[in-house]
mmCIF file of C-alpha atoms in Angstrom:
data_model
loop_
_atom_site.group_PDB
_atom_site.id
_atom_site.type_symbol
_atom_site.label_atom_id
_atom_site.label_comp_id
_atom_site.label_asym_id
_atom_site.label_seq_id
_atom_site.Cartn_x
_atom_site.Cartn_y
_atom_site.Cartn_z
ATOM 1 C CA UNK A 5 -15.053 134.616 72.040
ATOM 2 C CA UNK A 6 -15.624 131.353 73.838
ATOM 3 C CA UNK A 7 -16.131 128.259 71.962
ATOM 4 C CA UNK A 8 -18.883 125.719 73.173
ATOM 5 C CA UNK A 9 -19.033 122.294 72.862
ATOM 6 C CA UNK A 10 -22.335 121.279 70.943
ATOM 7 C CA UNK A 11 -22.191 117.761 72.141
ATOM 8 C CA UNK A 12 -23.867 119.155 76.053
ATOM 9 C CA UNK A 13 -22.993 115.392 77.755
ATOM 10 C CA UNK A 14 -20.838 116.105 80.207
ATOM 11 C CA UNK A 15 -17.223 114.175 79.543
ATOM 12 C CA UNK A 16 -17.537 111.472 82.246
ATOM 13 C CA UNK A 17 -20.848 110.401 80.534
ATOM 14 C CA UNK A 18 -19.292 110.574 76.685
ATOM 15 C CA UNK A 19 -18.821 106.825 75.497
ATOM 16 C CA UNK A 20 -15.487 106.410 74.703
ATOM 17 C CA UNK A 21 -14.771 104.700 71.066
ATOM 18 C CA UNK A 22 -14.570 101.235 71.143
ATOM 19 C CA UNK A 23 -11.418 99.112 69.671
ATOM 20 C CA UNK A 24 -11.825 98.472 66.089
ATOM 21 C CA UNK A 25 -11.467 94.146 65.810
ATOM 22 C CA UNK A 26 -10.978 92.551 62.136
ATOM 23 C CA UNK A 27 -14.194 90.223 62.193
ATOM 24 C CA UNK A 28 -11.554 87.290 60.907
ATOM 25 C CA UNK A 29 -12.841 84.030 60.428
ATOM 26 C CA UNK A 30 -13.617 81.706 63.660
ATOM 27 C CA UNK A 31 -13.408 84.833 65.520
ATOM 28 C CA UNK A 32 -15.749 84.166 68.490
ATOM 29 C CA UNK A 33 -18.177 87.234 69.653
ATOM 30 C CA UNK A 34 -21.245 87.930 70.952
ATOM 31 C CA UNK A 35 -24.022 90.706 69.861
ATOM 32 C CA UNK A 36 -24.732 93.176 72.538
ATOM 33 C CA UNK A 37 -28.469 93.139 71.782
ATOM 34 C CA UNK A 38 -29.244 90.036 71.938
ATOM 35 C CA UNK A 39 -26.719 87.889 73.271
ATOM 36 C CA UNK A 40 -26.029 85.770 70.400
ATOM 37 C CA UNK A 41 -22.766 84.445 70.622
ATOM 38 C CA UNK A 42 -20.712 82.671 67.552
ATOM 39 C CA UNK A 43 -17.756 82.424 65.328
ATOM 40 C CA UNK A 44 -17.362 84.569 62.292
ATOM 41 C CA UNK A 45 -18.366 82.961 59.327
ATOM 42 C CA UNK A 46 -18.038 85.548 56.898
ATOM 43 C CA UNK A 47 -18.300 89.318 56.149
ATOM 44 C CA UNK A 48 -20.537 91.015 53.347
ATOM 45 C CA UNK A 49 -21.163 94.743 51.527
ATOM 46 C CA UNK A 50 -24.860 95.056 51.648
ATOM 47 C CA UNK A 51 -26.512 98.310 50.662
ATOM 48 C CA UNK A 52 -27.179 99.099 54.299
ATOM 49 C CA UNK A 53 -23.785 98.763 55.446
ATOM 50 C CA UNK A 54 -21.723 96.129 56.191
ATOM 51 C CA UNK A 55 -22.740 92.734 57.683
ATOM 52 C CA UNK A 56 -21.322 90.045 59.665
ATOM 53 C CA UNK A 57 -22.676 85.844 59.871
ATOM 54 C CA UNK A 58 -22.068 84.238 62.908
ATOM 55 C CA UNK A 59 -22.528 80.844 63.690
ATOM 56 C CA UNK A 60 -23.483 79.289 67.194
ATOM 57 C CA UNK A 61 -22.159 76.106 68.886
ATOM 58 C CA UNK A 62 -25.526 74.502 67.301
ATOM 59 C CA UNK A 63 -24.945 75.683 63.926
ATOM 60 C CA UNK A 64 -27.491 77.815 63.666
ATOM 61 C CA UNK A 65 -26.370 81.419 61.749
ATOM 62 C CA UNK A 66 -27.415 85.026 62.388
ATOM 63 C CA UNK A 67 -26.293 87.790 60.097
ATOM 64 C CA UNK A 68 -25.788 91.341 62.329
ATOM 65 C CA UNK A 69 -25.104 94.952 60.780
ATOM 66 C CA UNK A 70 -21.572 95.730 61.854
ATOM 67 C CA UNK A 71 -22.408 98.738 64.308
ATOM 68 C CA UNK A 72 -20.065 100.737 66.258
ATOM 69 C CA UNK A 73 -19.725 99.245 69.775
ATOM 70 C CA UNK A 74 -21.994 96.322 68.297
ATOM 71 C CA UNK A 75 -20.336 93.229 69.968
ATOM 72 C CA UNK A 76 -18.094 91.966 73.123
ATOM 73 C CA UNK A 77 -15.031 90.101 72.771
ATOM 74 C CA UNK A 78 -13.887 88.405 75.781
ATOM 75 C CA UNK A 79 -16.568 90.459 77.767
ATOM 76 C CA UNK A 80 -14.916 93.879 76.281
ATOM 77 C CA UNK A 81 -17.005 95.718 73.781
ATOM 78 C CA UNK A 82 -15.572 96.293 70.366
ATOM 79 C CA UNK A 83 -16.284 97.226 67.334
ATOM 80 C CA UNK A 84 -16.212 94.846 64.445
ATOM 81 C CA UNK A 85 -14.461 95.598 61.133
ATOM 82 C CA UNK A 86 -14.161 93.917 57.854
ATOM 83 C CA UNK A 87 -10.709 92.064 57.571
ATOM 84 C CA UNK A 88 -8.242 94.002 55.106
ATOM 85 C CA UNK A 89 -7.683 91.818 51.971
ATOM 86 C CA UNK A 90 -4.396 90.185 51.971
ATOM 87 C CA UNK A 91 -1.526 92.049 49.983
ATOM 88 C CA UNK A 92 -0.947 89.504 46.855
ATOM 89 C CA UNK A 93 2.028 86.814 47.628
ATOM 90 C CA UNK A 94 5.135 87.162 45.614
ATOM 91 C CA UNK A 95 5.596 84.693 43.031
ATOM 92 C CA UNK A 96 7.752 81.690 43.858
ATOM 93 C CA UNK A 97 10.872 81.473 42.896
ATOM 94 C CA UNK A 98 12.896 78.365 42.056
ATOM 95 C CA UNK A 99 16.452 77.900 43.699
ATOM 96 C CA UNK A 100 18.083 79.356 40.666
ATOM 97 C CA UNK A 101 16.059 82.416 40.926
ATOM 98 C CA UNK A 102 13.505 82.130 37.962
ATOM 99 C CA UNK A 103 9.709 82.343 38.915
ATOM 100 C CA UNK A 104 8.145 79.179 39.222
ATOM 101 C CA UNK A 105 5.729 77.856 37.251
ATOM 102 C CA UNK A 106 3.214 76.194 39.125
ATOM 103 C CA UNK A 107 1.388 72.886 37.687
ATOM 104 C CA UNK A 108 4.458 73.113 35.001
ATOM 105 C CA UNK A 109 4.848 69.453 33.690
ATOM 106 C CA UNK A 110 8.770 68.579 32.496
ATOM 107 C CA UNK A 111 9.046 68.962 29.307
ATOM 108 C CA UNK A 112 10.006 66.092 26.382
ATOM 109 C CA UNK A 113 14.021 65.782 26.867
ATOM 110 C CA UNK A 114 15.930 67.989 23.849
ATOM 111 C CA UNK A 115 18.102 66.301 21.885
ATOM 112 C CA UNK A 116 20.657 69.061 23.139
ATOM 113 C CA UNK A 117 22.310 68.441 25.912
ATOM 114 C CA UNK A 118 24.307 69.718 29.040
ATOM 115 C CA UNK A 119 27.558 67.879 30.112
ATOM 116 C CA UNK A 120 29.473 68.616 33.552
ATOM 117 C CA UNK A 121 32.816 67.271 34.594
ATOM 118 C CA UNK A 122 31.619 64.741 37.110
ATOM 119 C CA UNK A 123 29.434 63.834 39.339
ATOM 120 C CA UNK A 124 29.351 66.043 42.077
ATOM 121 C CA UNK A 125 28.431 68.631 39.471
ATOM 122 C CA UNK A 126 25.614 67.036 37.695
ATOM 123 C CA UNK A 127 24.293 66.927 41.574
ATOM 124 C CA UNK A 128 24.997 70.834 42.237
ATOM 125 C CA UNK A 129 23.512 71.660 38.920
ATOM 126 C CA UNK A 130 20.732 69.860 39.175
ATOM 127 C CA UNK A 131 19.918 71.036 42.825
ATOM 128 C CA UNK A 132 19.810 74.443 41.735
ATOM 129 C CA UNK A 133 18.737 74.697 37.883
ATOM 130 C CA UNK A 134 16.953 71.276 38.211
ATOM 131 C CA UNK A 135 13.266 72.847 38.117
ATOM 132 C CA UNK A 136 14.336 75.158 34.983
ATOM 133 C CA UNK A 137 16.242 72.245 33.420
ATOM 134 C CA UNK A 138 12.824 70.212 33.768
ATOM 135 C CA UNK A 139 10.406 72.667 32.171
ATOM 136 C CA UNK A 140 13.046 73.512 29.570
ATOM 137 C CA UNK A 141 13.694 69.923 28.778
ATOM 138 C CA UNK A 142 17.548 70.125 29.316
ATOM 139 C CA UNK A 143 19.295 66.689 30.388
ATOM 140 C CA UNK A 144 22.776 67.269 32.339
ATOM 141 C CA UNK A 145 24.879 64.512 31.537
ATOM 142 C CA UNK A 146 28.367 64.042 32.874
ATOM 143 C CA UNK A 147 32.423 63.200 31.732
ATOM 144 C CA UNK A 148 34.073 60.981 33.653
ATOM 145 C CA UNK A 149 37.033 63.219 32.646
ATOM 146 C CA UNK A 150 38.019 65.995 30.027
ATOM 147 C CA UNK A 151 39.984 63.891 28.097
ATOM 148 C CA UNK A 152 36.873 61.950 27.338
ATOM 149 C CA UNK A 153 35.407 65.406 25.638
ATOM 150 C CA UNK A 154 36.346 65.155 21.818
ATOM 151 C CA UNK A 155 34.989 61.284 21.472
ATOM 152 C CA UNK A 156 31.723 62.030 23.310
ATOM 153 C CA UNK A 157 31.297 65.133 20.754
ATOM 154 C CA UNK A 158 31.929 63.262 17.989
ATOM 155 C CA UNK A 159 29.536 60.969 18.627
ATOM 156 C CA UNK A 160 26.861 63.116 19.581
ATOM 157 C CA UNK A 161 27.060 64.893 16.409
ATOM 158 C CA UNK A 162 25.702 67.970 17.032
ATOM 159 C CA UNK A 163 23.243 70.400 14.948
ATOM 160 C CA UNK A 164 21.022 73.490 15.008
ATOM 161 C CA UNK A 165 18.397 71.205 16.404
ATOM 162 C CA UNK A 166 20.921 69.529 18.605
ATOM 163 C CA UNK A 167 23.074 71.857 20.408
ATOM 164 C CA UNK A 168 25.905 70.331 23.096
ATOM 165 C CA UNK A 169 26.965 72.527 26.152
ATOM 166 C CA UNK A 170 29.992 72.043 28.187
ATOM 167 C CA UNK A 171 30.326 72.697 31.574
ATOM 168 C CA UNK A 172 35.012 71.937 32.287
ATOM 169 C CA UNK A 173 36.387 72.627 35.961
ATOM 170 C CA UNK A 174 39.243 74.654 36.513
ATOM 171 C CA UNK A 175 39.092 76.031 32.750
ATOM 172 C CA UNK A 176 42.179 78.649 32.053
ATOM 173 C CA UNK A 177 44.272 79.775 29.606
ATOM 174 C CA UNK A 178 47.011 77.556 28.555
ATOM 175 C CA UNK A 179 46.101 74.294 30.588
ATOM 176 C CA UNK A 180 44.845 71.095 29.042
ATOM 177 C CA UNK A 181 41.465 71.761 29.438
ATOM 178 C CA UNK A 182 41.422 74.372 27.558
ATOM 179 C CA UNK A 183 43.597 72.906 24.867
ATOM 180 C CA UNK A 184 40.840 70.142 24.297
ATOM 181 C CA UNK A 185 37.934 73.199 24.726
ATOM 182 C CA UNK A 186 39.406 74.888 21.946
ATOM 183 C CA UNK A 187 39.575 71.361 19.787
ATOM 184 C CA UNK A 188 35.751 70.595 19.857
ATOM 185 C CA UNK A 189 34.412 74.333 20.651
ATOM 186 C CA UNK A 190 32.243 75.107 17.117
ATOM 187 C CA UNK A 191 28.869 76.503 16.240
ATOM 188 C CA UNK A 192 26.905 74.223 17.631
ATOM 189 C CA UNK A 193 29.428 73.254 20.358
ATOM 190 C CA UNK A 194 29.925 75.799 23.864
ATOM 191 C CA UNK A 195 32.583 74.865 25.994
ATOM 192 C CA UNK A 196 32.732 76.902 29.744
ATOM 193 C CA UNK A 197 34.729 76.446 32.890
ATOM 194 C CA UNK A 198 34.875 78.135 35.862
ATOM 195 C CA UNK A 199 38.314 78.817 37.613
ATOM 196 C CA UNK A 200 37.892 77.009 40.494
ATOM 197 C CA UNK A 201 40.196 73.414 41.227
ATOM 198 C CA UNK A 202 37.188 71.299 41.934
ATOM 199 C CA UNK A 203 33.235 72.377 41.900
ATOM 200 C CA UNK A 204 33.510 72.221 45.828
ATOM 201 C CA UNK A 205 34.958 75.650 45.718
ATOM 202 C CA UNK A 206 32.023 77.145 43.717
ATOM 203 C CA UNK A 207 29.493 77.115 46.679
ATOM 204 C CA UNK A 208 30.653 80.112 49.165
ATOM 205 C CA UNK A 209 32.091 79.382 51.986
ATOM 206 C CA UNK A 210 29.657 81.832 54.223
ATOM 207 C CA UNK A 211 27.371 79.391 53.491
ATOM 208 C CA UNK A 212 29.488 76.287 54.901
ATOM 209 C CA UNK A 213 29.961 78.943 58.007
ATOM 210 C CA UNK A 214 34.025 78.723 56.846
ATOM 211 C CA UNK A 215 36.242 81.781 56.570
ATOM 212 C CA UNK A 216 37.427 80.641 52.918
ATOM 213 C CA UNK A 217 38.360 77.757 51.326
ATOM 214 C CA UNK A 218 41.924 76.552 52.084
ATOM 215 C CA UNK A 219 44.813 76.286 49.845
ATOM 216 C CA UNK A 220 45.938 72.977 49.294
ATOM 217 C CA UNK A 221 49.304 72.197 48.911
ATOM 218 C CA UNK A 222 50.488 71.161 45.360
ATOM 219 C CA UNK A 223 51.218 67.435 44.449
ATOM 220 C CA UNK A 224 48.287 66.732 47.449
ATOM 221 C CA UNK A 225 44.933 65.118 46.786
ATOM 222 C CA UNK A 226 42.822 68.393 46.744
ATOM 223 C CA UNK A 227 40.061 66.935 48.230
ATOM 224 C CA UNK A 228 41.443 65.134 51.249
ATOM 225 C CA UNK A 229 43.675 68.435 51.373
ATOM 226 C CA UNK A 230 40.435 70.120 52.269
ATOM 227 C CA UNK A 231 39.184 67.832 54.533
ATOM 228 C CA UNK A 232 42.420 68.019 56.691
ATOM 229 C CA UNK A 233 42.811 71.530 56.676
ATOM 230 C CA UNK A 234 38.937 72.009 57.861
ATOM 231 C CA UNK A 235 39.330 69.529 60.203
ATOM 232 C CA UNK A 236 36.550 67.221 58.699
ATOM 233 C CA UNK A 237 36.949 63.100 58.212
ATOM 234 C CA UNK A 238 39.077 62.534 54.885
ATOM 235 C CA UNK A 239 35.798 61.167 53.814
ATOM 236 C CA UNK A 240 35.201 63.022 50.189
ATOM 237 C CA UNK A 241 31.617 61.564 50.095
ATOM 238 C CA UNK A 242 30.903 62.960 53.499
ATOM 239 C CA UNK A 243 32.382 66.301 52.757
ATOM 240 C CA UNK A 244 30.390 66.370 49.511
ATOM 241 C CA UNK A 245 26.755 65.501 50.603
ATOM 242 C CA UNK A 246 27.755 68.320 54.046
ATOM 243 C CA UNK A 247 28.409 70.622 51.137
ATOM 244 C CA UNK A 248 25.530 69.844 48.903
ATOM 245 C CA UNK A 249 23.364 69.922 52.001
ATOM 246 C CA UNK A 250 24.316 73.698 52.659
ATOM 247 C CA UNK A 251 23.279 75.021 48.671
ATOM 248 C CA UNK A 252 19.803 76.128 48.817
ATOM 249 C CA UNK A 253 19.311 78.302 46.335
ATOM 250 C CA UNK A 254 21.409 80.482 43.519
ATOM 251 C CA UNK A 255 22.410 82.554 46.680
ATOM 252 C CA UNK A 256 24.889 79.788 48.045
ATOM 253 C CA UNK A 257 27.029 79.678 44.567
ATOM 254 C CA UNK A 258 29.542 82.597 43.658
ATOM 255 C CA UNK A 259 28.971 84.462 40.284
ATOM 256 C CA UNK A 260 31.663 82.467 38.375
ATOM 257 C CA UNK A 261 29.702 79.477 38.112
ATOM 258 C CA UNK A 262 26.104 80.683 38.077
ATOM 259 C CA UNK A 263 26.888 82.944 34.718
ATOM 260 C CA UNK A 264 28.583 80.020 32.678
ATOM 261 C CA UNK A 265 25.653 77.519 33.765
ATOM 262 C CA UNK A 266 22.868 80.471 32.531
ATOM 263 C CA UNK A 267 24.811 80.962 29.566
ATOM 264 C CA UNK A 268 25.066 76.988 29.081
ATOM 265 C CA UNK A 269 20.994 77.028 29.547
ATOM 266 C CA UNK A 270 20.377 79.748 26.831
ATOM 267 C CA UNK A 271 22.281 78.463 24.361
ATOM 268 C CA UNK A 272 21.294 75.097 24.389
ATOM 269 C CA UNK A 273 17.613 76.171 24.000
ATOM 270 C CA UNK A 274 18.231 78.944 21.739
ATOM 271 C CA UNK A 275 15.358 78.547 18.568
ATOM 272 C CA UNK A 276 17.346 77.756 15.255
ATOM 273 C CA UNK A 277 17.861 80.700 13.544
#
């Protein structure tokens, strides 16, 4: 049996559906009716449907149902939608990976504390733990040398209430450093290292855009070493700010270091128990 069409307008006179526009803020249209032209101002649920405000060039508003085929855009009829609500951001994350706390204030400095073996990586640990450190109220101090370790301990005098966390380059078995680790390493005392020569070698080298670090000859300064074999000035200071420069988050550092620096972290602010 045939089937007829209900709808008797013949096809060439059927209205064809109109794009669907999000009525977005600022959006400028005009109302087919009467001409009213304006930006969006905003979009409500009424009990009759949905509504749109639009404002004119004198500031004058007009609130329109939001119709099929209701307005033109650019001269081409359309019809208006309400705007999808925007999916929820992710939390922020701070460059060691832990979600931000916005507004956070820093918090009064512990009396435990965090020491590195120099400089450069008090810099690289405070570039990416700094914002945890802050809230946390963890101070990164740092040796001038291992050596240095067993007078510094001594005089901090450490406690439940007081904890001391030790960050040691190049840390394996049988060397001097860990010799002196093994001296002042106690219950409230955490010596780490990390196996690499200098802190340099912590941060990936994808992220310098270098194939791998290079091996240094033995008896040379490891540094310069570097420097020569990358083909950068023998300028350490240089090197080390062009290295710093290329950590921006947790993601730049390999695994080695970022565990003993979390474990560092927790145990300094462990609660007494």
């Amino acid at each position: 049996m045939r089937q007829y069409d209900p709808d008797l307008t013949p096809p060439w006179k059927r209205q064809r559906p109109a794009p669907e526009v999000p009525a977005e803020p600022d959006l400028v249209v005009e109302e087919v009716t009467t001409g009213f032209c304006g930006a969006v101002i905003r979009c409500e649920k009424t009990a009759q449907g949905p509504t749109v405000t639009l404002e004119d060039r004198f500031g004058k508003h007009r609130v329109f149902p939001m119709e099929p085929r209701g307005f033109l855009l650019e001269g081409r009829v359309v019809t208006l939608v309400r705007p999808r609500a925007a999916a929820p951001s992710a939390p922020r994350r701070t460059a060691s990976g832990s979600i931000a706390v916005p507004g956070a204030r820093a918090r009064v400095a512990r009396a435990g504390r965090i020491y590195v073996e120099g400089r450069h990586d008090a810099e690289l640990v405070e570039r990416v733990w700094g914002d945890d450190l802050r809230i946390e109220g963890v101070v990164v101090e740092y040796l001038e040398g291992v050596d240095d370790l067993p007078a510094i301990v001594d005089d901090f005098a450490p406690g439940p209430d007081a904890r001391l966390g030790v960050l040691v380059d190049h840390l394996v078995t049988g060397s001097k450093e860990s010799r002196i680790a093994a001296q002042v390493t106690g219950e409230h005392v955490l010596v780490l290292g990390h196996p690499y020569i200098d802190i340099w070698e912590a941060v990936k080298p994808s992220s310098l855009s270098i194939p791998a670090w290079p091996t240094v000859p033995h008896g040379q300064d490891w540094k310069k070493g570097v420097c020569r074999a990358l083909g950068w000035p023998e300028n350490t200071g240089a090197a080390w700010q062009r290295i710093l420069s290329s950590v921006h988050s947790y993601k730049d550092l390999q695994p080695e270091l970022l565990g003993r620096v979390e474990e560092l972290i927790d145990f300094v602010t462990a609660p007494r128990g």
